[in-house]
mmCIF file of C-alpha atoms in Angstrom:
data_model
loop_
_atom_site.group_PDB
_atom_site.id
_atom_site.type_symbol
_atom_site.label_atom_id
_atom_site.label_comp_id
_atom_site.label_asym_id
_atom_site.label_seq_id
_atom_site.Cartn_x
_atom_site.Cartn_y
_atom_site.Cartn_z
ATOM 1 C CA UNK A 168 101.833 74.752 47.292
ATOM 2 C CA UNK A 169 101.660 76.919 44.175
ATOM 3 C CA UNK A 170 99.142 79.270 42.607
ATOM 4 C CA UNK A 171 97.783 82.479 44.046
ATOM 5 C CA UNK A 172 95.791 80.806 46.830
ATOM 6 C CA UNK A 173 97.860 77.735 47.718
ATOM 7 C CA UNK A 174 96.558 74.683 49.539
ATOM 8 C CA UNK A 175 93.007 75.961 50.062
ATOM 9 C CA UNK A 176 92.311 75.989 46.327
ATOM 10 C CA UNK A 177 94.004 72.664 45.607
ATOM 11 C CA UNK A 178 92.424 70.700 48.446
ATOM 12 C CA UNK A 179 89.059 72.407 48.000
ATOM 13 C CA UNK A 180 89.183 71.384 44.353
ATOM 14 C CA UNK A 181 89.990 67.818 45.344
ATOM 15 C CA UNK A 182 86.915 67.839 47.602
ATOM 16 C CA UNK A 183 84.662 68.824 44.683
ATOM 17 C CA UNK A 184 86.337 66.410 42.266
ATOM 18 C CA UNK A 185 86.031 63.504 44.697
ATOM 19 C CA UNK A 186 82.244 63.817 44.475
ATOM 20 C CA UNK A 187 82.315 63.624 40.679
ATOM 21 C CA UNK A 188 84.993 60.901 40.636
ATOM 22 C CA UNK A 189 84.574 58.746 43.752
ATOM 23 C CA UNK A 190 87.172 56.179 42.604
ATOM 24 C CA UNK A 191 90.023 58.686 42.243
ATOM 25 C CA UNK A 192 92.785 58.941 44.846
ATOM 26 C CA UNK A 193 95.030 61.960 45.429
ATOM 27 C CA UNK A 194 98.698 62.277 46.351
ATOM 28 C CA UNK A 195 99.174 65.800 47.713
ATOM 29 C CA UNK A 196 102.790 66.959 47.700
ATOM 30 C CA UNK A 197 103.958 69.795 49.930
ATOM 31 C CA UNK A 198 104.477 70.993 53.469
ATOM 32 C CA UNK A 199 102.347 68.848 55.773
ATOM 33 C CA UNK A 200 102.126 71.535 58.453
ATOM 34 C CA UNK A 201 100.501 73.815 55.882
ATOM 35 C CA UNK A 202 98.278 71.235 54.237
ATOM 36 C CA UNK A 203 97.032 69.117 57.126
ATOM 37 C CA UNK A 204 94.806 71.798 58.738
ATOM 38 C CA UNK A 205 93.262 72.545 55.343
ATOM 39 C CA UNK A 206 92.723 68.886 54.509
ATOM 40 C CA UNK A 207 91.007 68.330 57.852
ATOM 41 C CA UNK A 208 88.299 70.815 56.758
ATOM 42 C CA UNK A 209 87.414 68.686 53.720
ATOM 43 C CA UNK A 210 86.336 65.194 54.832
ATOM 44 C CA UNK A 211 85.753 63.747 51.355
ATOM 45 C CA UNK A 212 89.178 64.831 50.125
ATOM 46 C CA UNK A 213 90.818 63.679 53.372
ATOM 47 C CA UNK A 214 89.338 60.204 52.962
ATOM 48 C CA UNK A 215 90.935 59.705 49.524
ATOM 49 C CA UNK A 216 94.173 61.675 49.910
ATOM 50 C CA UNK A 217 97.695 60.963 51.072
ATOM 51 C CA UNK A 218 100.059 63.796 51.989
ATOM 52 C CA UNK A 219 103.651 63.412 50.814
ATOM 53 C CA UNK A 220 105.672 65.860 52.883
ATOM 54 C CA UNK A 221 108.423 68.082 51.534
ATOM 55 C CA UNK A 222 109.513 71.442 52.875
ATOM 56 C CA UNK A 223 110.738 72.653 49.467
ATOM 57 C CA UNK A 224 108.319 74.385 47.091
ATOM 58 C CA UNK A 225 108.685 76.485 43.943
ATOM 59 C CA UNK A 226 107.513 80.082 44.131
ATOM 60 C CA UNK A 227 105.567 81.821 41.386
ATOM 61 C CA UNK A 228 108.482 84.218 40.892
ATOM 62 C CA UNK A 229 111.208 81.589 40.409
ATOM 63 C CA UNK A 230 112.736 81.455 36.951
ATOM 64 C CA UNK A 231 112.674 77.962 35.436
ATOM 65 C CA UNK A 232 116.454 77.631 35.692
ATOM 66 C CA UNK A 233 116.341 78.642 39.362
ATOM 67 C CA UNK A 234 113.525 76.221 40.045
ATOM 68 C CA UNK A 235 115.480 73.366 38.489
ATOM 69 C CA UNK A 236 118.548 74.123 40.591
ATOM 70 C CA UNK A 237 116.699 74.685 43.845
ATOM 71 C CA UNK A 238 113.863 72.205 43.558
ATOM 72 C CA UNK A 239 115.449 69.301 41.697
ATOM 73 C CA UNK A 240 114.392 66.002 43.303
ATOM 74 C CA UNK A 241 113.170 67.668 46.525
ATOM 75 C CA UNK A 242 110.406 70.145 45.668
ATOM 76 C CA UNK A 243 106.690 69.342 45.732
ATOM 77 C CA UNK A 244 106.465 70.062 41.995
ATOM 78 C CA UNK A 245 109.338 67.743 41.104
ATOM 79 C CA UNK A 246 108.038 64.913 43.286
ATOM 80 C CA UNK A 247 104.516 65.201 41.837
ATOM 81 C CA UNK A 248 105.807 64.861 38.271
ATOM 82 C CA UNK A 249 108.196 62.080 39.269
ATOM 83 C CA UNK A 250 105.213 60.148 40.669
ATOM 84 C CA UNK A 251 103.896 59.990 37.079
ATOM 85 C CA UNK A 252 107.238 58.730 35.782
ATOM 86 C CA UNK A 253 107.398 55.956 38.385
ATOM 87 C CA UNK A 254 103.765 54.967 37.885
ATOM 88 C CA UNK A 255 102.694 55.941 41.367
ATOM 89 C CA UNK A 256 100.285 58.460 39.800
ATOM 90 C CA UNK A 257 98.644 58.622 36.385
ATOM 91 C CA UNK A 258 98.681 62.424 36.082
ATOM 92 C CA UNK A 259 100.315 65.432 37.738
ATOM 93 C CA UNK A 260 98.436 68.692 38.272
ATOM 94 C CA UNK A 261 99.697 72.073 39.473
ATOM 95 C CA UNK A 262 98.491 75.660 39.750
ATOM 96 C CA UNK A 263 102.071 76.798 40.296
ATOM 97 C CA UNK A 264 104.825 78.354 38.217
ATOM 98 C CA UNK A 265 104.225 77.364 34.574
ATOM 99 C CA UNK A 266 107.804 77.783 33.423
ATOM 100 C CA UNK A 267 109.102 75.636 36.263
ATOM 101 C CA UNK A 268 106.411 73.021 35.656
ATOM 102 C CA UNK A 269 107.334 72.845 31.981
ATOM 103 C CA UNK A 270 111.073 72.656 32.662
ATOM 104 C CA UNK A 271 110.748 69.910 35.272
ATOM 105 C CA UNK A 272 108.266 67.921 33.192
ATOM 106 C CA UNK A 273 110.661 67.932 30.232
ATOM 107 C CA UNK A 274 113.587 66.823 32.389
ATOM 108 C CA UNK A 275 111.664 64.088 34.207
ATOM 109 C CA UNK A 276 109.287 62.728 31.560
ATOM 110 C CA UNK A 277 111.200 63.637 28.372
ATOM 111 C CA UNK A 278 109.530 64.454 25.078
ATOM 112 C CA UNK A 279 108.044 61.862 22.755
ATOM 113 C CA UNK A 280 109.753 60.857 19.491
ATOM 114 C CA UNK A 281 109.012 63.374 16.718
ATOM 115 C CA UNK A 282 108.379 66.154 19.272
ATOM 116 C CA UNK A 283 110.882 68.973 19.486
ATOM 117 C CA UNK A 284 108.832 71.268 21.712
ATOM 118 C CA UNK A 285 105.829 70.349 23.855
ATOM 119 C CA UNK A 286 102.651 72.388 23.501
ATOM 120 C CA UNK A 287 100.160 73.549 26.110
ATOM 121 C CA UNK A 288 96.662 72.616 24.916
ATOM 122 C CA UNK A 289 93.421 73.827 26.439
ATOM 123 C CA UNK A 290 89.685 73.622 25.793
ATOM 124 C CA UNK A 291 88.029 76.776 24.464
ATOM 125 C CA UNK A 292 84.236 77.372 24.704
ATOM 126 C CA UNK A 293 82.713 78.146 21.308
ATOM 127 C CA UNK A 294 79.345 78.688 19.670
ATOM 128 C CA UNK A 295 79.389 75.003 18.647
ATOM 129 C CA UNK A 296 80.604 73.611 21.964
ATOM 130 C CA UNK A 297 84.356 73.479 22.560
ATOM 131 C CA UNK A 298 87.560 73.511 20.549
ATOM 132 C CA UNK A 299 91.152 72.562 21.375
ATOM 133 C CA UNK A 300 93.572 75.481 21.162
ATOM 134 C CA UNK A 301 97.359 75.062 21.292
ATOM 135 C CA UNK A 302 99.924 76.341 22.065
ATOM 136 C CA UNK A 303 98.779 78.485 25.003
ATOM 137 C CA UNK A 304 102.208 79.507 26.246
ATOM 138 C CA UNK A 305 104.696 76.635 26.360
ATOM 139 C CA UNK A 306 106.702 77.401 23.204
ATOM 140 C CA UNK A 307 107.498 80.903 22.009
ATOM 141 C CA UNK A 308 108.421 81.238 18.331
ATOM 142 C CA UNK A 309 108.012 77.665 16.993
ATOM 143 C CA UNK A 310 109.151 77.004 13.442
ATOM 144 C CA UNK A 311 106.911 75.583 10.728
ATOM 145 C CA UNK A 312 107.598 71.912 11.424
ATOM 146 C CA UNK A 313 106.957 72.391 15.124
ATOM 147 C CA UNK A 314 103.557 73.886 14.250
ATOM 148 C CA UNK A 315 102.910 70.714 12.235
ATOM 149 C CA UNK A 316 103.772 68.664 15.315
ATOM 150 C CA UNK A 317 101.333 70.791 17.329
ATOM 151 C CA UNK A 318 98.642 70.069 14.723
ATOM 152 C CA UNK A 319 99.183 66.314 14.973
ATOM 153 C CA UNK A 320 99.109 66.365 18.786
ATOM 154 C CA UNK A 321 96.095 68.665 18.936
ATOM 155 C CA UNK A 322 94.155 66.497 16.499
ATOM 156 C CA UNK A 323 94.841 63.406 18.618
ATOM 157 C CA UNK A 324 93.751 65.278 21.755
ATOM 158 C CA UNK A 325 90.501 66.375 20.072
ATOM 159 C CA UNK A 326 89.705 62.834 18.956
ATOM 160 C CA UNK A 327 90.118 61.582 22.524
ATOM 161 C CA UNK A 328 88.333 64.436 24.322
ATOM 162 C CA UNK A 329 85.490 65.011 21.848
ATOM 163 C CA UNK A 330 85.165 61.426 20.535
ATOM 164 C CA UNK A 331 85.468 62.692 16.962
ATOM 165 C CA UNK A 332 86.648 60.455 14.147
ATOM 166 C CA UNK A 333 88.216 63.255 12.073
ATOM 167 C CA UNK A 334 88.494 66.611 13.872
ATOM 168 C CA UNK A 335 89.083 69.644 11.690
ATOM 169 C CA UNK A 336 92.386 71.482 12.162
ATOM 170 C CA UNK A 337 93.093 75.144 11.397
ATOM 171 C CA UNK A 338 96.175 77.365 11.602
ATOM 172 C CA UNK A 339 95.563 80.721 13.295
ATOM 173 C CA UNK A 340 96.522 83.550 10.950
ATOM 174 C CA UNK A 341 95.792 87.213 10.270
ATOM 175 C CA UNK A 342 93.641 86.238 7.303
ATOM 176 C CA UNK A 343 92.406 83.260 5.337
ATOM 177 C CA UNK A 344 94.295 84.222 2.170
ATOM 178 C CA UNK A 345 97.324 82.108 1.288
ATOM 179 C CA UNK A 346 99.604 85.137 0.906
ATOM 180 C CA UNK A 347 98.993 86.397 4.454
ATOM 181 C CA UNK A 348 100.863 85.519 7.634
ATOM 182 C CA UNK A 349 104.395 84.867 8.783
ATOM 183 C CA UNK A 350 106.714 82.592 6.840
ATOM 184 C CA UNK A 351 106.448 80.000 9.611
ATOM 185 C CA UNK A 352 102.645 79.847 9.370
ATOM 186 C CA UNK A 353 102.638 79.722 5.570
ATOM 187 C CA UNK A 354 105.282 76.977 5.529
ATOM 188 C CA UNK A 355 103.378 74.981 8.142
ATOM 189 C CA UNK A 356 100.228 75.147 6.007
ATOM 190 C CA UNK A 357 102.147 73.917 2.966
ATOM 191 C CA UNK A 358 103.599 71.032 4.984
ATOM 192 C CA UNK A 359 100.186 70.018 6.296
ATOM 193 C CA UNK A 360 98.803 69.973 2.757
ATOM 194 C CA UNK A 361 101.697 68.045 1.212
ATOM 195 C CA UNK A 362 102.828 65.675 3.972
ATOM 196 C CA UNK A 363 100.143 63.091 3.285
ATOM 197 C CA UNK A 364 99.065 63.054 6.930
ATOM 198 C CA UNK A 365 95.543 61.760 7.683
ATOM 199 C CA UNK A 366 94.505 65.161 9.050
ATOM 200 C CA UNK A 367 91.344 67.019 8.128
ATOM 201 C CA UNK A 368 93.212 70.297 7.526
ATOM 202 C CA UNK A 369 90.807 73.215 7.092
ATOM 203 C CA UNK A 370 93.436 75.848 6.290
ATOM 204 C CA UNK A 371 93.868 79.253 7.892
ATOM 205 C CA UNK A 372 91.453 80.598 10.503
ATOM 206 C CA UNK A 373 91.239 84.071 11.998
ATOM 207 C CA UNK A 374 90.795 85.187 15.598
ATOM 208 C CA UNK A 375 87.019 85.384 15.310
ATOM 209 C CA UNK A 376 86.881 81.773 14.138
ATOM 210 C CA UNK A 377 88.086 80.521 17.534
ATOM 211 C CA UNK A 378 84.884 81.517 19.323
ATOM 212 C CA UNK A 379 82.729 80.546 16.343
ATOM 213 C CA UNK A 380 84.063 77.011 16.566
ATOM 214 C CA UNK A 381 84.959 77.006 12.871
ATOM 215 C CA UNK A 382 87.422 74.161 13.489
ATOM 216 C CA UNK A 383 87.869 71.600 16.254
ATOM 217 C CA UNK A 384 91.595 72.330 16.684
ATOM 218 C CA UNK A 385 93.238 75.758 16.447
ATOM 219 C CA UNK A 386 97.028 75.725 16.109
ATOM 220 C CA UNK A 387 99.167 78.743 16.938
ATOM 221 C CA UNK A 388 102.399 79.716 18.701
ATOM 222 C CA UNK A 389 102.574 80.102 22.475
ATOM 223 C CA UNK A 390 102.969 83.881 22.402
ATOM 224 C CA UNK A 391 99.841 84.479 20.323
ATOM 225 C CA UNK A 392 97.865 81.715 22.014
ATOM 226 C CA UNK A 393 98.522 83.021 25.507
ATOM 227 C CA UNK A 394 97.509 86.567 24.587
ATOM 228 C CA UNK A 395 94.342 85.290 22.888
ATOM 229 C CA UNK A 396 93.471 83.218 25.960
ATOM 230 C CA UNK A 397 93.939 86.038 28.447
ATOM 231 C CA UNK A 398 92.042 88.460 26.184
ATOM 232 C CA UNK A 399 89.092 86.075 25.862
ATOM 233 C CA UNK A 400 88.955 85.441 29.615
ATOM 234 C CA UNK A 401 89.107 89.144 30.375
ATOM 235 C CA UNK A 402 86.356 89.856 27.851
ATOM 236 C CA UNK A 403 84.134 87.157 29.366
ATOM 237 C CA UNK A 404 84.546 88.652 32.837
ATOM 238 C CA UNK A 405 83.820 92.134 31.460
ATOM 239 C CA UNK A 406 80.581 90.969 29.835
ATOM 240 C CA UNK A 407 79.420 89.356 33.089
ATOM 241 C CA UNK A 408 80.248 92.559 35.001
ATOM 242 C CA UNK A 409 78.330 94.659 32.450
ATOM 243 C CA UNK A 410 75.305 92.392 32.764
ATOM 244 C CA UNK A 411 75.322 92.579 36.551
ATOM 245 C CA UNK A 412 75.590 96.339 36.430
ATOM 246 C CA UNK A 413 72.805 96.663 33.851
ATOM 247 C CA UNK A 414 70.465 94.341 35.753
ATOM 248 C CA UNK A 415 70.779 96.427 38.930
ATOM 249 C CA UNK A 416 70.682 99.875 37.321
ATOM 250 C CA UNK A 417 66.951 100.503 37.809
ATOM 251 C CA UNK A 418 63.792 99.059 39.304
ATOM 252 C CA UNK A 419 62.562 97.896 35.894
ATOM 253 C CA UNK A 420 65.918 96.204 35.224
ATOM 254 C CA UNK A 421 65.670 94.343 38.532
ATOM 255 C CA UNK A 422 62.121 93.244 37.741
ATOM 256 C CA UNK A 423 63.217 92.103 34.281
ATOM 257 C CA UNK A 424 66.053 90.135 35.823
ATOM 258 C CA UNK A 425 63.597 88.258 38.061
ATOM 259 C CA UNK A 426 61.793 86.972 34.968
ATOM 260 C CA UNK A 427 64.994 86.172 33.044
ATOM 261 C CA UNK A 428 67.326 85.092 35.844
ATOM 262 C CA UNK A 429 67.436 81.491 34.597
ATOM 263 C CA UNK A 430 68.734 82.632 31.215
ATOM 264 C CA UNK A 431 71.249 84.971 32.822
ATOM 265 C CA UNK A 432 72.545 82.198 35.070
ATOM 266 C CA UNK A 433 73.004 79.954 32.029
ATOM 267 C CA UNK A 434 74.890 82.735 30.230
ATOM 268 C CA UNK A 435 77.118 83.410 33.233
ATOM 269 C CA UNK A 436 77.922 79.702 33.468
ATOM 270 C CA UNK A 437 78.801 79.589 29.771
ATOM 271 C CA UNK A 438 81.109 82.601 30.160
ATOM 272 C CA UNK A 439 82.744 81.321 33.366
ATOM 273 C CA UNK A 440 86.496 80.811 32.627
ATOM 274 C CA UNK A 441 86.695 78.275 35.448
ATOM 275 C CA UNK A 442 84.728 75.777 33.359
ATOM 276 C CA UNK A 443 87.582 75.693 30.813
ATOM 277 C CA UNK A 444 90.401 75.567 33.350
ATOM 278 C CA UNK A 445 93.126 72.986 32.906
ATOM 279 C CA UNK A 446 95.617 72.916 30.028
ATOM 280 C CA UNK A 447 97.636 69.807 29.268
ATOM 281 C CA UNK A 448 101.253 69.598 28.106
ATOM 282 C CA UNK A 449 101.162 67.536 24.907
ATOM 283 C CA UNK A 450 104.282 65.767 23.662
ATOM 284 C CA UNK A 451 105.548 64.462 27.002
ATOM 285 C CA UNK A 452 105.784 60.836 28.097
ATOM 286 C CA UNK A 453 103.235 61.404 30.822
ATOM 287 C CA UNK A 454 100.255 63.565 31.698
ATOM 288 C CA UNK A 455 100.933 66.978 33.251
ATOM 289 C CA UNK A 456 98.078 69.467 33.597
ATOM 290 C CA UNK A 457 98.435 73.175 34.371
ATOM 291 C CA UNK A 458 95.697 75.021 36.246
ATOM 292 C CA UNK A 459 95.397 78.782 36.247
ATOM 293 C CA UNK A 460 97.185 80.189 39.247
ATOM 294 C CA UNK A 461 94.351 82.569 40.128
ATOM 295 C CA UNK A 462 91.495 80.054 39.985
ATOM 296 C CA UNK A 463 89.375 78.973 42.941
ATOM 297 C CA UNK A 464 88.455 75.485 44.174
ATOM 298 C CA UNK A 465 85.708 75.089 41.557
ATOM 299 C CA UNK A 466 88.115 75.976 38.768
ATOM 300 C CA UNK A 467 90.770 73.633 40.120
ATOM 301 C CA UNK A 468 88.216 70.819 40.186
ATOM 302 C CA UNK A 469 87.665 71.335 36.453
ATOM 303 C CA UNK A 470 91.422 70.994 35.909
ATOM 304 C CA UNK A 471 91.299 67.734 37.866
ATOM 305 C CA UNK A 472 88.543 66.593 35.467
ATOM 306 C CA UNK A 473 90.902 67.209 32.532
ATOM 307 C CA UNK A 474 93.675 65.171 34.162
ATOM 308 C CA UNK A 475 91.317 62.292 34.951
ATOM 309 C CA UNK A 476 89.787 62.239 31.465
ATOM 310 C CA UNK A 477 93.229 62.297 29.806
ATOM 311 C CA UNK A 478 94.488 59.424 31.956
ATOM 312 C CA UNK A 479 91.332 57.361 31.482
ATOM 313 C CA UNK A 480 91.479 57.820 27.694
ATOM 314 C CA UNK A 481 95.138 56.691 27.493
ATOM 315 C CA UNK A 482 95.958 60.011 25.848
ATOM 316 C CA UNK A 483 99.754 59.681 25.924
ATOM 317 C CA UNK A 484 99.775 56.454 23.914
ATOM 318 C CA UNK A 485 97.257 57.808 21.391
ATOM 319 C CA UNK A 486 99.254 60.997 20.823
ATOM 320 C CA UNK A 487 102.440 58.925 20.439
ATOM 321 C CA UNK A 488 100.757 56.710 17.846
ATOM 322 C CA UNK A 489 99.732 59.745 15.797
ATOM 323 C CA UNK A 490 103.203 61.293 16.057
ATOM 324 C CA UNK A 491 104.639 58.090 14.595
ATOM 325 C CA UNK A 492 103.042 59.197 11.320
ATOM 326 C CA UNK A 493 105.824 61.800 11.134
ATOM 327 C CA UNK A 494 108.539 59.105 11.027
ATOM 328 C CA UNK A 495 110.764 59.764 8.054
ATOM 329 C CA UNK A 496 109.114 63.068 7.195
ATOM 330 C CA UNK A 497 111.962 65.501 6.609
ATOM 331 C CA UNK A 498 110.606 68.955 5.817
ATOM 332 C CA UNK A 499 112.630 71.641 4.104
ATOM 333 C CA UNK A 500 112.823 74.332 6.717
ATOM 334 C CA UNK A 501 112.876 77.924 5.574
ATOM 335 C CA UNK A 502 113.168 81.156 7.514
ATOM 336 C CA UNK A 503 112.884 80.736 11.254
ATOM 337 C CA UNK A 504 112.569 82.956 14.263
ATOM 338 C CA UNK A 505 114.443 82.401 17.533
ATOM 339 C CA UNK A 506 112.874 79.441 19.303
ATOM 340 C CA UNK A 507 112.303 79.283 23.029
ATOM 341 C CA UNK A 508 110.128 77.551 25.571
ATOM 342 C CA UNK A 509 109.060 78.486 29.049
ATOM 343 C CA UNK A 510 112.150 76.621 30.186
ATOM 344 C CA UNK A 511 114.217 79.444 28.711
ATOM 345 C CA UNK A 512 111.739 82.341 28.640
ATOM 346 C CA UNK A 513 109.696 84.174 31.231
ATOM 347 C CA UNK A 514 106.893 84.799 28.719
ATOM 348 C CA UNK A 515 104.860 81.946 30.177
ATOM 349 C CA UNK A 516 101.215 81.519 31.004
ATOM 350 C CA UNK A 517 100.512 81.689 34.727
#
C-alpha cells in the first residue's frame, strides 16, 4: 500500500520475481478492494499469493511516531513485519514510509545483542562489481562504537551476499590521512584497529573509492550515506539522459548508435538504479527490506531478490554470530554528536 505507485508496483514486482523464484510464496498485506483487481491482472503472482486484508495503511507523510500510534497492530506495514516475528514469513518488504518501517521493525523484531542502532545496508555498483554500503539513512549521527557495529554487520552481509571469506572494510572519510575526519570517524578507526576483531580493515576511503570498488564494505553514517546514494542515482540518470540526447542529436549520431546499440544497452543496464534496489535493515532479529518508493515493478522485483537471498542465506543468524565477537568489548567513548534514528528523525531515505 506504500510507495509512490502503490499496489501496481508491488504486485507487478511479485509477478516478475515469481518467474525467477518459482518456489516463493507471497503474503500481500493491505486493502483487498484495492489489491484484488491488480492481482487479477498478474496470473503468476495471483497463483502464489495470499491477500491479508486490512483497511489501515501508513502514508508516506506520516511521522514515525504517528505511524506507531495509528498503525500499531492493525496496519499493513505492522502486520507484514509481525508475520516475520511469528514465522509466517521469512522476510518483510515495503516500498512505504522508511521512518515508519524502521520504527515498527524495531518495536516488533527488537535489535540484536551488541546492536544499539540498526543500519540500512544496500548494494552499490562499482568498477569491480558491487560493494555493500551502510548506513543509507537509518541512523543519523552514530557515535564511534556504533560505526564499529555497522562495520561488523556490513562485513557479515558482504560475506553472505558475495561469498567472500574476508571482505575488506573501509570507513568513509574526507581523506585517507589519519588526522582528517570527525572525531567519531577517527575513534571508530582506532577501535577497529585495536579491538582484535577478525575484520580485514582497509582504513579510510574517500567518496570516489565507493564507485571504484576499493573495498567490499563502505561504512558511514546515515546522513552522509543517504546523500551519497541519492547523488549517485541522480548522476546515473543524468548520464543516461545525456547519452540519449547525444545519440539523437544528428543523423551521424543515429547511425553510430545503430552500430553501437549493444554497448549502449549494456551501459544503460549497468547504470540502472533499479538493479541495485533493496536495502536491508541490519541488526534486527528478522529480515526487513526497504525498496525505493519511486521504483517500478522491475525495481521492486530486484528488492524481492534481496529479501529472498538474505532469507536463504540465513543472514540474521550469521550477523548475530559476528556481533557476538563484540561481547565484553567496552570502548572508551569520546566526543559524540546527538544520536537519532528514523524513528525520531524525518531525515530518512524514502
